[in-house]
Amino acid sequence: VFIATNLILELMRKKQKLMVVRQVFATIRDSVYAEILNALDNMGVMGLVQVSKSTFNIKFPNGSEIIFKGADDETKLLSIQGIDLVWVEEATQISQELFNQLELRLRGKGNKKKFYLSFNPISNRHWLKRELFDNPKEDSFICHTTYKDNRFLDEEYIKTMEEMKERNYEKYQVY
């Protein structure tokens, strides 16, 4: 919700084009698309935007736009023009090669290009750890949160997490 809300605010401030990417396009509707619609509704601005339920595109009154793409069809993903912002949801699912291609092909209209990557860590050997944590770029920002930061979790989930800490510490570290 944090990323969705911040991106919506950014899109409302200045005309920009956001591309939201997940590895599999079919997973978009029930995840990140629903999250953005929920954020728009919670912010009270749903009535200001045009939402296409068939293409999942969202257009703002100032000309900003959100498009959703799956990385499962790379050729279509890499030919898109005029992208200012990219949000890769579940970034652990995409390859480093695809990420590098997205970085090279991000072609906005003079705005500072930004990438947002959201994910749950899955391994110390994953390319994201090397790329983002072991050797971070100078202009990067990492927002690290855990279940302890999520005020919406119920007591049962919190108890499960605390028990996991004792039973399977490595899995606990991931969650």
XYZ file of N, CA and C in Angstrom, residues 7-68:
186
model
N 3.201 6.352 -5.295
C 3.203 6.493 -6.756
C 1.989 7.279 -7.246
N 0.844 7.033 -6.663
C -0.355 7.783 -7.047
C -0.149 9.269 -6.785
N 0.392 9.607 -5.630
C 0.670 11.014 -5.326
C 1.631 11.619 -6.336
N 2.657 10.868 -6.692
C 3.633 11.346 -7.670
C 2.982 11.555 -9.040
N 2.114 10.633 -9.438
C 1.427 10.747 -10.727
C 0.436 11.908 -10.741
N -0.136 12.215 -9.603
C -1.090 13.334 -9.528
C -0.374 14.684 -9.567
N 0.851 14.726 -9.047
C 1.625 15.961 -9.023
C 2.146 16.377 -10.385
N 2.549 15.384 -11.182
C 3.232 15.675 -12.434
C 2.868 14.605 -13.458
N 2.668 15.008 -14.693
C 2.330 14.051 -15.749
C 3.493 13.091 -15.970
N 3.218 11.812 -15.700
C 4.226 10.774 -15.864
C 3.541 9.477 -16.261
N 4.332 8.545 -16.733
C 3.813 7.235 -17.114
C 4.499 6.173 -16.260
N 3.688 5.404 -15.550
C 4.164 4.337 -14.682
C 3.857 2.993 -15.327
N 4.875 2.143 -15.389
C 4.671 0.775 -15.838
C 4.846 -0.136 -14.625
N 3.798 -0.912 -14.331
C 3.839 -1.866 -13.233
C 4.055 -3.246 -13.841
N 5.064 -3.947 -13.340
C 5.468 -5.225 -13.922
C 5.402 -6.324 -12.872
N 4.868 -7.461 -13.300
C 4.988 -8.714 -12.539
C 5.459 -9.778 -13.510
N 6.066 -10.817 -12.995
C 6.579 -11.871 -13.872
C 5.471 -12.463 -14.740
N 4.334 -12.761 -14.129
C 3.227 -13.388 -14.857
C 2.064 -12.402 -14.922
N 1.654 -12.033 -16.140
C 0.599 -11.044 -16.308
C -0.697 -11.467 -15.631
N -1.010 -12.751 -15.662
C -2.279 -13.237 -15.104
C -2.395 -12.977 -13.602
N -1.284 -12.713 -12.913
C -1.324 -12.475 -11.468
C -1.562 -11.006 -11.118
N -1.599 -10.147 -12.104
C -1.691 -8.704 -11.851
C -3.042 -8.291 -11.283
N -4.125 -8.785 -11.861
C -5.463 -8.317 -11.474
C -5.727 -8.479 -9.979
N -5.375 -9.619 -9.436
C -5.690 -9.894 -8.036
C -4.620 -9.428 -7.067
N -3.580 -8.807 -7.562
C -2.513 -8.367 -6.659
C -2.297 -6.862 -6.785
N -1.344 -6.465 -7.581
C -0.915 -5.067 -7.624
C -1.987 -4.146 -8.233
N -2.740 -4.624 -9.205
C -3.834 -3.829 -9.777
C -4.890 -3.557 -8.705
N -5.275 -4.603 -7.980
C -6.250 -4.446 -6.899
C -5.705 -3.519 -5.816
N -4.410 -3.619 -5.538
C -3.787 -2.761 -4.527
C -3.855 -1.292 -4.936
N -3.596 -1.011 -6.205
C -3.653 0.379 -6.672
C -5.087 0.890 -6.657
N -6.042 0.074 -7.096
C -7.448 0.495 -7.046
C -7.881 0.768 -5.614
N -7.444 -0.077 -4.688
C -7.767 0.112 -3.282
C -7.162 1.413 -2.758
N -5.916 1.696 -3.136
C -5.264 2.942 -2.710
C -5.991 4.158 -3.278
N -6.377 4.092 -4.552
C -7.137 5.196 -5.162
C -8.442 5.440 -4.407
N -9.113 4.359 -4.066
C -10.376 4.452 -3.333
C -10.144 5.026 -1.939
N -9.150 4.528 -1.228
C -8.852 5.025 0.121
C -8.447 6.487 0.127
N -7.833 6.935 -0.956
C -7.421 8.335 -1.060
C -8.574 9.236 -1.490
N -9.687 8.628 -1.875
C -10.856 9.399 -2.289
C -10.744 9.997 -3.670
N -9.921 9.420 -4.539
C -9.711 9.979 -5.875
C -10.152 9.023 -6.992
N -10.801 7.937 -6.639
C -11.226 6.965 -7.650
C -12.097 7.613 -8.725
N -12.942 8.538 -8.332
C -13.822 9.206 -9.279
C -13.104 10.131 -10.250
N -11.856 10.425 -10.003
C -11.088 11.328 -10.861
C -10.341 10.614 -11.972
N -10.192 9.303 -11.850
C -9.391 8.561 -12.816
C -10.278 7.718 -13.717
N -9.726 7.395 -14.899
C -10.393 6.480 -15.830
C -9.717 5.125 -15.715
N -10.512 4.115 -15.414
C -9.972 2.770 -15.229
C -10.496 1.870 -16.337
N -9.580 1.236 -17.052
C -9.953 0.255 -18.067
C -9.832 -1.133 -17.464
N -10.961 -1.790 -17.282
C -10.946 -3.121 -16.685
C -10.439 -4.186 -17.655
N -10.430 -3.879 -18.933
C -9.950 -4.865 -19.910
C -8.426 -4.817 -20.072
N -7.841 -3.625 -20.086
C -6.387 -3.504 -20.252
C -5.672 -3.217 -18.939
N -6.440 -2.915 -17.897
C -5.912 -2.535 -16.582
C -5.208 -1.175 -16.611
N -5.360 -0.403 -17.661
C -4.749 0.927 -17.693
C -5.563 1.890 -16.841
N -4.850 2.827 -16.215
C -5.489 3.849 -15.394
C -4.965 5.195 -15.860
N -5.890 6.115 -16.189
C -5.500 7.445 -16.663
C -5.962 8.503 -15.668
N -5.074 9.466 -15.442
C -5.333 10.556 -14.505
C -5.725 11.814 -15.274
N -6.430 12.745 -14.634
C -6.857 13.976 -15.320
C -5.707 14.801 -15.892
N -4.531 14.737 -15.281
C -3.387 15.533 -15.756
C -2.605 14.840 -16.873
N -3.090 13.676 -17.329
C -2.413 12.956 -18.398
C -1.502 11.835 -17.921
N -1.283 11.738 -16.617
C -0.489 10.618 -16.089
C -1.222 9.320 -16.388
N -0.449 8.248 -16.424
C -1.028 6.963 -16.792
C -0.294 5.831 -16.073
N -1.042 4.784 -15.745
C -0.462 3.555 -15.211
C -0.792 2.442 -16.190
N 0.237 1.704 -16.608
C 0.027 0.533 -17.446
C 0.600 -0.681 -16.721
N 0.018 -1.836 -16.975
C 0.414 -3.064 -16.301
C 0.904 -4.056 -17.340
